[in-house]
Amino acid sequence: MGFSMADTGVVETLLQRIEKVDGGVDSLGVAASLGVDHQVIVGAVKSLQALGDVISAELRSTKHWELTEEGTEIAEQGSHEARVFNSILLEGLPQAELMKLSFGKIGFSKAMSNKWIRVDKSYEGGPRIFRTVESIEDQVREKLLLVKQGNAAQLDEKEKNELKKRKLLAEVTVKSYWITKGSSFSTTITKQEAELTPEMIATGSWKEKKFKPYNFEAMGVAPNCGHLHPLMKVRTQFRQIFLEMGFSEMPTNNFIESSFWNFDSLYQPQQHPARDQHDTFFLSDPALAHEFPLEYLERVKKVHSEGGYGSQGYKYDWKMEEAQKNILRTHTTAVSARMLYKLAQQEKFTPVKYFSIDRVFRNETLDATHLAEFHQIEGVVADKDLTLGHLMGVLHQFFTKLGITKLRFKPAYNPYTEPSMEVFSYHEGLKKWVEVGNSGVFRPEMLLPMGLPEDVSVIAWGLSLERPTMIKYGINNIRELVGHKVNLQMVYDSPICRLDS
Amino acid sequence: MPTVGVKRDFLFKALGRTYTDEEFDELCFEFGLELDEITSEKEIISREQGDSKASGASDVILYKIDVPANRYDLLCLEGLVRGLQVFKNKLEPPRYRRVSPDSGGPQRLIITKETAAVRPHAVAAVLRNITFTQERYDSFIELQEKLHQNICRKRSLVAIGTHDLDTISGPFTYTAKAPGDICFRPLNQTKEYTATQLMSLYRTDSHLRHYLPIIEDKPVYPLIQDSNGTVLSMPPIINGDHSRIRLQTKNIFIECTATDLTKAKIVLDIIVTTFSEYCAQPFTVEQAEVVYPDGKTCIYPELAYRKEKLSAEFINKKVGISESTERIAQLLTRMCLLSQPTGVRDEIEVEIPPTRPDVIHACDIMEDAAIAYGFNNITRTTPPTYTVANQFPLNKLTELLRQDMAAAGFTEALNFALCSQEDIADKLGKTISQTRAIHISNPKTAEFQ
């Protein structure tokens, strides 16, 4: 780090000035007396600061009044209203002509309010303006000239604010330094060494040298590294939570599902709005699925159309073609259905806990918090005699691992669970209860046709992955998190994911 | 979730007390409703069309309440009030009765075989000596609209028509005719139109044009006429102006035509149970007879009360509480499911009224018991299920790979699975069939194909 020739000169002069004075000097004053731009002095101050405690510089700000561009124009040429007055000769001036002049409009209204002129509207040939007084005092111009000469103090606050309102004056903040001697003040600048070399040690010359202190506050060079996507980081944490609770992962590596597994096996009727063109992505190729466990399918058909297993059924005509339609799955519950069916085929029932975190697709209108594809988190427990109280208990354990301990439950409706509960947690920041998930007990019409024993209950809950991620990482628009339009800097900068704090 | 807008002060008057917004919100939470928004007509117009259009609109406070999608009985003020009053033990669940007419035979609706091609089913009923006020009238129209949007699947499954019985005379015929043969003066119009003309007329109507495709391409259109040939309606599009309901109407003939008979019956039951409270004989509905093309006759409305037996133990076990049989019967009665212990062990007989078509299994009854008990009063317990967890091998490997790839200096990207055909074929110089991609038949934008 060195000085340029010009700088050195300024720096030394500055040091000399400070030496001569008992107290300190003002940077603005020094700049004015040396005839240099204030920024040059500021530069010198900063260079000196880097050398250690040679000087002590205190930042001050002062305000002073300055003319704006318009103000300067008026100071030179007179105010608009004065010029209007001066343009009106003894015989008056047509209003139309006056308005053509650059200062006409504003000047006219001001001169009228000062009662310097009057308008004769009924004059022949159009409205004409006449002087009402013989001569005027252009007070505005006089005041501005005072400020220009540096005598702003002669005006009182009210006058200054009025001119400020008319945008003729502006209050400008100027930052300057008050410079005093530092603890190691000297008029000579000695260059500080940046490195201790072996030669210095060998010759002993280090004893006479001044060393630049290490700056431990400086930012270092960022190492080259890779980054994991924040959504995936959150996913990893949720996976951990489930595994810690003894939940096994379900195979969800199929984005495409048949309507049968996605809807029918879950006892969602074929006329349900969610199966609409508006909410689900249907495939044109491959359009239909063909392999189904046929006996099970028959039982599903029956429970929809006629009832059974203690149910009245939906009583409509169940169509095979509808069930065959391939779709992009709308929830991972379709996978849960497959797994429960598989469980039911076992010789002997064993209790299970399953989870999945994977992508689902909804053909909805897109906005700041909704995309066509997102990730769903789902947990399922199947065991004998599970109750609603157990579901609440599992939810409490799950959410406690996320650092959420205050929960409330609200009755809700899902086609495939009964009872259904929406889960709310108390948000300390917003001071209100917000929904954090949906849960329920699967309907017997779904479980019994699969072949599960009657005393087996299956409880389940789900939430989206994107929502907690957006809250945790402070992202408001989902497109900034997922997809190809994401700012990669966000990925680079995202901190580690700690869900419980 | 369907949203019902009710005037707050009317609601409180009907409930017999006022609530603060927080108190009402709490009540909704307990019952399973959601107080979505508190606004006024003025605010709505102001928000949608600007303040200038809003001046002169009412600033009566409106509550917008979200109702579960399967509770058709709560889709209007009358239904909400009844549900909440019974829930709070202020009211006994009403008993709905189907009655014969005081004189003469029941109104008859005769279905001809032509309807089979387009809209085969129909049900009907009569509300006798009803008294409307402006609010009741508005509510009546609004309920039909809500039902149309929900269970009727935008009129495609069921279409409702309500008519002033004193302006028409039965027996009524439900038939289907070629569009050119249908000519009548529809609601709010001054002259007659043929059905073909109506199709063009309503093509630009923001409300009705959505329903035109339901019958447009059929060879015949459904039509209901009275014995004088006066057209009551051309379902599912529009009713005739002649039989329109007015504030002064005293007797109402209701017909529902449908492609799904079960839903038509439910819809009819909901309408008559909700508004029969305003009849001179409250909660009674006059029956009507529907005659099928094969001569079979059915009496409507069904207003069936179904009985189901279950044990207190079942409820206690499934919910995770332990209440006495009597107490559980009381809890269920609060949900409009009138219940009595039978005296045999802990058996309870539950009567499911026609207002609760959503109850199709014992588990629905069990949920209602839990709601009446209060979800947040249930003790939470941990399931004793012991399991050893397993990771899905594919995911396990993926997690390991991710870590090391990032350590090697790569940044993880998360892309969409859905893309356009161009992105994977044209832009890469391949034909689309080479890519083995799957194709979507109903993308909303060209980005997702």
Short mmCIF file of C-alpha atoms in Angstrom, two decimals, chain A residues 111-395:
data_model
loop_
_atom_site.label_atom_id
_atom_site.label_comp_id
_atom_site.label_asym_id
_atom_site.label_seq_id
_atom_site.Cartn_x
_atom_site.Cartn_y
_atom_site.Cartn_z
CA ALA A 111 -47.98 38.13 -8.75
CA MET A 112 -51.75 38.01 -8.47
CA SER A 113 -51.56 36.82 -4.88
CA ASN A 114 -49.02 39.56 -4.08
CA LYS A 115 -51.53 41.98 -5.63
CA TRP A 116 -48.93 43.36 -8.03
CA ILE A 117 -51.12 42.88 -11.10
CA ARG A 118 -54.74 42.61 -12.09
CA VAL A 119 -56.64 41.02 -14.94
CA ASP A 120 -59.24 42.77 -17.03
CA LYS A 121 -61.25 39.87 -18.34
CA SER A 122 -63.60 41.88 -20.45
CA TYR A 123 -60.94 43.75 -22.39
CA GLU A 124 -61.35 43.89 -26.10
CA GLY A 125 -59.19 41.33 -27.82
CA GLY A 126 -58.99 39.04 -24.81
CA PRO A 127 -58.11 39.25 -21.11
CA ARG A 128 -55.36 41.76 -20.45
CA ILE A 129 -53.06 42.19 -17.49
CA PHE A 130 -52.21 45.51 -15.90
CA ARG A 131 -49.90 46.62 -13.13
CA THR A 132 -51.58 47.63 -9.92
CA VAL A 133 -48.55 49.16 -8.27
CA GLU A 134 -45.78 51.34 -9.61
CA SER A 135 -42.81 49.31 -8.51
CA ILE A 136 -42.05 46.18 -6.56
CA GLU A 137 -39.40 44.74 -4.32
CA ASP A 138 -38.27 41.29 -5.42
CA GLN A 139 -37.94 39.91 -1.91
CA VAL A 140 -37.56 36.32 -3.03
CA ARG A 141 -34.54 37.14 -5.14
CA GLU A 142 -32.98 39.14 -2.34
CA LYS A 143 -33.34 36.30 0.12
CA LEU A 144 -31.83 33.81 -2.28
CA LEU A 145 -28.88 36.13 -2.90
CA LEU A 146 -28.24 36.22 0.83
CA VAL A 147 -28.04 32.46 0.95
CA LYS A 148 -25.80 32.38 -2.09
CA GLN A 149 -23.38 34.70 -0.41
CA GLY A 150 -23.27 32.47 2.58
CA ASN A 151 -25.43 34.60 4.83
CA ALA A 152 -28.27 32.17 5.24
CA ALA A 153 -28.30 32.88 8.95
CA GLN A 154 -29.85 36.27 8.27
CA LEU A 155 -33.10 34.63 7.25
CA ASP A 156 -35.40 33.24 9.88
CA GLU A 157 -36.63 29.64 9.86
CA LYS A 158 -40.05 30.49 8.45
CA GLU A 159 -38.59 32.26 5.43
CA LYS A 160 -36.16 29.43 4.76
CA ASN A 161 -38.89 26.80 4.94
CA GLU A 162 -41.10 28.77 2.58
CA LEU A 163 -38.36 28.91 0.01
CA LYS A 164 -37.71 25.21 0.60
CA LYS A 165 -41.37 24.53 -0.15
CA ARG A 166 -41.08 26.36 -3.44
CA LYS A 167 -38.07 24.15 -4.13
CA LEU A 168 -35.73 27.09 -4.34
CA LEU A 169 -33.67 26.18 -1.31
CA ALA A 170 -32.45 22.85 -0.11
CA GLU A 171 -30.97 21.80 3.16
CA VAL A 172 -27.85 19.87 2.50
CA THR A 173 -26.05 17.65 4.94
CA VAL A 174 -22.33 17.84 4.72
CA LYS A 175 -20.14 15.34 6.42
CA SER A 176 -16.81 16.53 7.58
CA TYR A 177 -14.12 15.35 9.90
CA TRP A 178 -12.84 16.93 13.03
CA ILE A 179 -9.22 15.90 13.06
CA THR A 180 -7.01 15.86 16.14
CA LYS A 181 -3.63 14.38 17.03
CA GLY A 182 -3.64 10.67 17.64
CA SER A 183 -1.59 8.81 20.24
CA SER A 184 1.24 8.12 17.82
CA PHE A 185 1.16 11.46 16.09
CA SER A 186 4.12 12.53 14.02
CA THR A 187 4.51 14.71 10.98
CA THR A 188 6.47 12.18 9.12
CA ILE A 189 4.87 9.18 7.58
CA THR A 190 6.63 6.02 8.01
CA LYS A 191 5.69 3.11 5.88
CA GLN A 192 4.63 0.12 7.85
CA GLU A 193 5.94 -3.29 7.01
CA ALA A 194 3.42 -5.90 6.05
CA GLU A 195 5.62 -8.95 6.35
CA LEU A 196 8.29 -10.25 8.62
CA THR A 197 10.94 -11.74 6.34
CA PRO A 198 13.70 -14.20 7.29
CA GLU A 199 16.26 -11.55 6.31
CA MET A 200 14.85 -9.11 8.86
CA ILE A 201 15.24 -11.70 11.57
CA ALA A 202 18.71 -12.65 10.44
CA THR A 203 19.97 -9.08 10.27
CA GLY A 204 18.02 -7.95 13.33
CA SER A 205 16.58 -5.05 11.34
CA TRP A 206 13.12 -5.94 12.56
CA LYS A 207 13.90 -4.10 15.75
CA GLU A 208 13.74 -0.73 13.99
CA LYS A 209 10.76 -1.38 11.81
CA LYS A 210 7.10 -0.59 12.36
CA PHE A 211 4.73 -3.35 11.47
CA LYS A 212 1.23 -2.99 10.14
CA PRO A 213 -1.12 -4.66 12.59
CA TYR A 214 -3.10 -7.65 11.38
CA ASN A 215 -6.69 -6.88 10.65
CA PHE A 216 -8.66 -9.78 12.05
CA GLU A 217 -11.89 -8.07 11.11
CA ALA A 218 -11.26 -8.29 7.37
CA MET A 219 -13.30 -10.71 5.26
CA GLY A 220 -11.27 -13.57 3.94
CA VAL A 221 -11.40 -15.16 0.51
CA ALA A 222 -14.35 -17.51 0.28
CA PRO A 223 -13.23 -21.05 -0.50
CA ASN A 224 -14.63 -22.79 -3.57
CA CYS A 225 -17.32 -25.16 -2.45
CA GLY A 226 -20.47 -26.95 -3.44
CA HIS A 227 -23.95 -26.27 -2.07
CA LEU A 228 -27.08 -28.19 -1.23
CA HIS A 229 -30.49 -26.83 -2.09
CA PRO A 230 -32.38 -25.50 0.98
CA LEU A 231 -35.57 -27.41 0.20
CA MET A 232 -33.58 -30.62 0.05
CA LYS A 233 -31.84 -29.72 3.30
CA VAL A 234 -35.19 -29.39 4.98
CA ARG A 235 -36.24 -32.69 3.42
CA THR A 236 -33.18 -34.37 4.93
CA GLN A 237 -34.14 -33.06 8.36
CA PHE A 238 -37.70 -34.34 8.06
CA ARG A 239 -36.40 -37.71 6.98
CA GLN A 240 -34.28 -37.78 10.10
CA ILE A 241 -37.25 -36.92 12.27
CA PHE A 242 -39.31 -39.76 10.85
CA LEU A 243 -36.46 -42.24 11.14
CA GLU A 244 -35.90 -41.18 14.75
CA MET A 245 -39.56 -41.94 15.42
CA GLY A 246 -39.29 -45.42 13.92
CA PHE A 247 -41.05 -44.69 10.60
CA SER A 248 -39.99 -46.65 7.51
CA GLU A 249 -39.68 -45.00 4.17
CA MET A 250 -42.18 -45.87 1.45
CA PRO A 251 -41.09 -46.38 -2.17
CA THR A 252 -42.41 -43.27 -3.87
CA ASN A 253 -40.37 -43.39 -7.06
CA ASN A 254 -43.36 -43.17 -9.38
CA PHE A 255 -44.77 -39.79 -10.35
CA ILE A 256 -47.42 -41.44 -12.49
CA GLU A 257 -50.27 -43.23 -10.77
CA SER A 258 -53.53 -44.70 -11.94
CA SER A 259 -56.74 -43.00 -10.81
CA PHE A 260 -57.58 -46.26 -9.11
CA TRP A 261 -54.78 -46.07 -6.57
CA ASN A 262 -54.80 -42.28 -6.32
CA PHE A 263 -58.54 -41.89 -5.79
CA ASP A 264 -60.75 -44.99 -5.94
CA SER A 265 -58.87 -47.12 -3.45
CA LEU A 266 -58.99 -44.14 -1.06
CA TYR A 267 -62.80 -44.05 -1.32
CA GLN A 268 -62.80 -40.79 -3.17
CA PRO A 269 -65.84 -40.90 -5.48
CA GLN A 270 -65.43 -40.62 -9.23
CA GLN A 271 -67.61 -37.50 -9.35
CA HIS A 272 -65.48 -35.68 -6.76
CA PRO A 273 -64.34 -32.21 -7.87
CA ALA A 274 -60.67 -33.04 -7.18
CA ARG A 275 -60.79 -35.53 -10.05
CA ASP A 276 -61.71 -32.70 -12.39
CA GLN A 277 -59.70 -31.57 -15.33
CA HIS A 278 -59.04 -28.42 -13.37
CA ASP A 279 -57.22 -29.98 -10.48
CA THR A 280 -55.52 -33.07 -11.81
CA PHE A 281 -53.04 -33.66 -14.63
CA PHE A 282 -54.30 -36.43 -16.87
CA LEU A 283 -51.92 -38.22 -19.20
CA SER A 284 -52.50 -38.46 -22.91
CA ASP A 285 -49.65 -40.89 -23.31
CA PRO A 286 -49.63 -43.41 -21.70
CA ALA A 287 -53.32 -42.76 -21.09
CA LEU A 288 -54.59 -45.87 -19.31
CA ALA A 289 -53.35 -48.33 -16.73
CA HIS A 290 -54.24 -51.96 -17.11
CA GLU A 291 -52.80 -53.99 -14.29
CA PHE A 292 -54.87 -54.14 -11.16
CA PRO A 293 -55.46 -56.71 -8.44
CA LEU A 294 -58.86 -57.65 -9.83
CA GLU A 295 -60.54 -59.11 -6.78
CA TYR A 296 -59.66 -56.03 -4.77
CA LEU A 297 -60.88 -53.82 -7.57
CA GLU A 298 -64.26 -55.53 -7.49
CA ARG A 299 -64.56 -54.91 -3.76
CA VAL A 300 -63.68 -51.25 -4.27
CA LYS A 301 -66.29 -50.97 -6.99
CA LYS A 302 -68.90 -52.44 -4.70
CA VAL A 303 -68.20 -50.23 -1.72
CA HIS A 304 -68.45 -47.12 -3.91
CA SER A 305 -71.62 -48.03 -5.70
CA GLU A 306 -73.57 -50.17 -3.25
CA GLY A 307 -71.95 -49.84 0.12
CA GLY A 308 -71.03 -52.63 2.45
CA TYR A 309 -68.68 -53.01 5.42
CA GLY A 310 -71.24 -51.06 7.42
CA SER A 311 -71.46 -48.27 4.90
CA GLN A 312 -74.29 -46.85 2.83
CA GLY A 313 -71.86 -46.28 -0.02
CA TYR A 314 -72.01 -43.37 -2.45
CA LYS A 315 -74.67 -45.04 -4.63
CA TYR A 316 -73.50 -44.09 -8.09
CA ASP A 317 -72.35 -46.05 -11.14
CA TRP A 318 -68.69 -46.82 -10.70
CA LYS A 319 -66.86 -46.90 -14.03
CA MET A 320 -63.78 -48.93 -14.80
CA GLU A 321 -62.65 -46.49 -17.51
CA GLU A 322 -62.48 -43.71 -14.96
CA ALA A 323 -60.25 -45.77 -12.65
CA GLN A 324 -57.91 -46.70 -15.46
CA LYS A 325 -57.00 -43.13 -16.31
CA ASN A 326 -53.36 -42.39 -15.66
CA ILE A 327 -52.54 -39.19 -13.84
CA LEU A 328 -49.63 -37.42 -12.24
CA ARG A 329 -50.25 -38.26 -8.61
CA THR A 330 -51.98 -35.54 -6.59
CA HIS A 331 -50.82 -36.87 -3.25
CA THR A 332 -48.40 -39.45 -1.89
CA THR A 333 -51.36 -41.01 -0.09
CA ALA A 334 -51.66 -43.11 -3.25
CA VAL A 335 -48.42 -44.80 -2.27
CA SER A 336 -49.68 -45.23 1.27
CA ALA A 337 -52.71 -47.03 -0.19
CA ARG A 338 -50.49 -49.41 -2.13
CA MET A 339 -48.44 -50.12 0.99
CA LEU A 340 -51.50 -50.74 3.13
CA TYR A 341 -52.90 -53.11 0.52
CA LYS A 342 -49.61 -54.97 0.53
CA LEU A 343 -49.72 -55.08 4.32
CA ALA A 344 -53.21 -56.54 4.19
CA GLN A 345 -52.03 -59.39 1.97
CA GLN A 346 -49.68 -60.59 4.69
CA GLU A 347 -50.65 -63.83 6.44
CA LYS A 348 -50.53 -62.18 9.82
CA PHE A 349 -50.99 -58.50 10.54
CA THR A 350 -48.00 -56.59 11.88
CA PRO A 351 -48.20 -52.97 12.98
CA VAL A 352 -46.30 -50.51 10.80
CA LYS A 353 -45.24 -46.90 10.66
CA TYR A 354 -44.58 -45.47 7.22
CA PHE A 355 -43.53 -42.13 5.86
CA SER A 356 -42.79 -40.50 2.55
CA ILE A 357 -41.56 -37.14 1.34
CA ASP A 358 -41.89 -36.74 -2.38
CA ARG A 359 -43.26 -34.76 -5.27
CA VAL A 360 -46.94 -34.38 -6.10
CA PHE A 361 -48.70 -32.55 -8.92
CA ARG A 362 -51.79 -30.34 -8.94
CA ASN A 363 -53.23 -28.62 -11.98
CA GLU A 364 -54.07 -25.45 -10.07
CA THR A 365 -53.79 -21.74 -10.73
CA LEU A 366 -50.27 -20.63 -9.94
CA ASP A 367 -49.46 -17.76 -7.61
CA ALA A 368 -46.81 -16.64 -5.13
CA THR A 369 -47.36 -19.64 -2.88
CA HIS A 370 -48.64 -22.29 -5.28
CA LEU A 371 -46.87 -24.23 -8.03
CA ALA A 372 -48.00 -27.10 -10.19
CA GLU A 373 -45.54 -29.42 -8.46
CA PHE A 374 -44.56 -29.47 -4.83
CA HIS A 375 -43.46 -31.90 -2.14
CA GLN A 376 -45.75 -33.60 0.31
CA ILE A 377 -44.70 -35.01 3.66
CA GLU A 378 -46.83 -37.90 4.88
CA GLY A 379 -46.78 -40.11 7.97
CA VAL A 380 -48.92 -43.23 8.51
CA VAL A 381 -49.35 -45.52 11.54
CA ALA A 382 -51.31 -48.76 11.31
CA ASP A 383 -52.00 -50.73 14.47
CA LYS A 384 -54.83 -52.32 16.44
CA ASP A 385 -57.16 -50.03 18.36
CA LEU A 386 -55.58 -46.71 17.56
CA THR A 387 -57.65 -43.76 18.68
CA LEU A 388 -57.99 -40.10 17.84
CA GLY A 389 -56.09 -39.46 21.05
CA HIS A 390 -53.21 -41.49 19.65
CA LEU A 391 -53.21 -39.43 16.48
CA MET A 392 -52.95 -36.27 18.53
CA GLY A 393 -50.14 -37.84 20.53
CA VAL A 394 -48.11 -38.74 17.45
CA LEU A 395 -48.67 -35.27 16.04
#
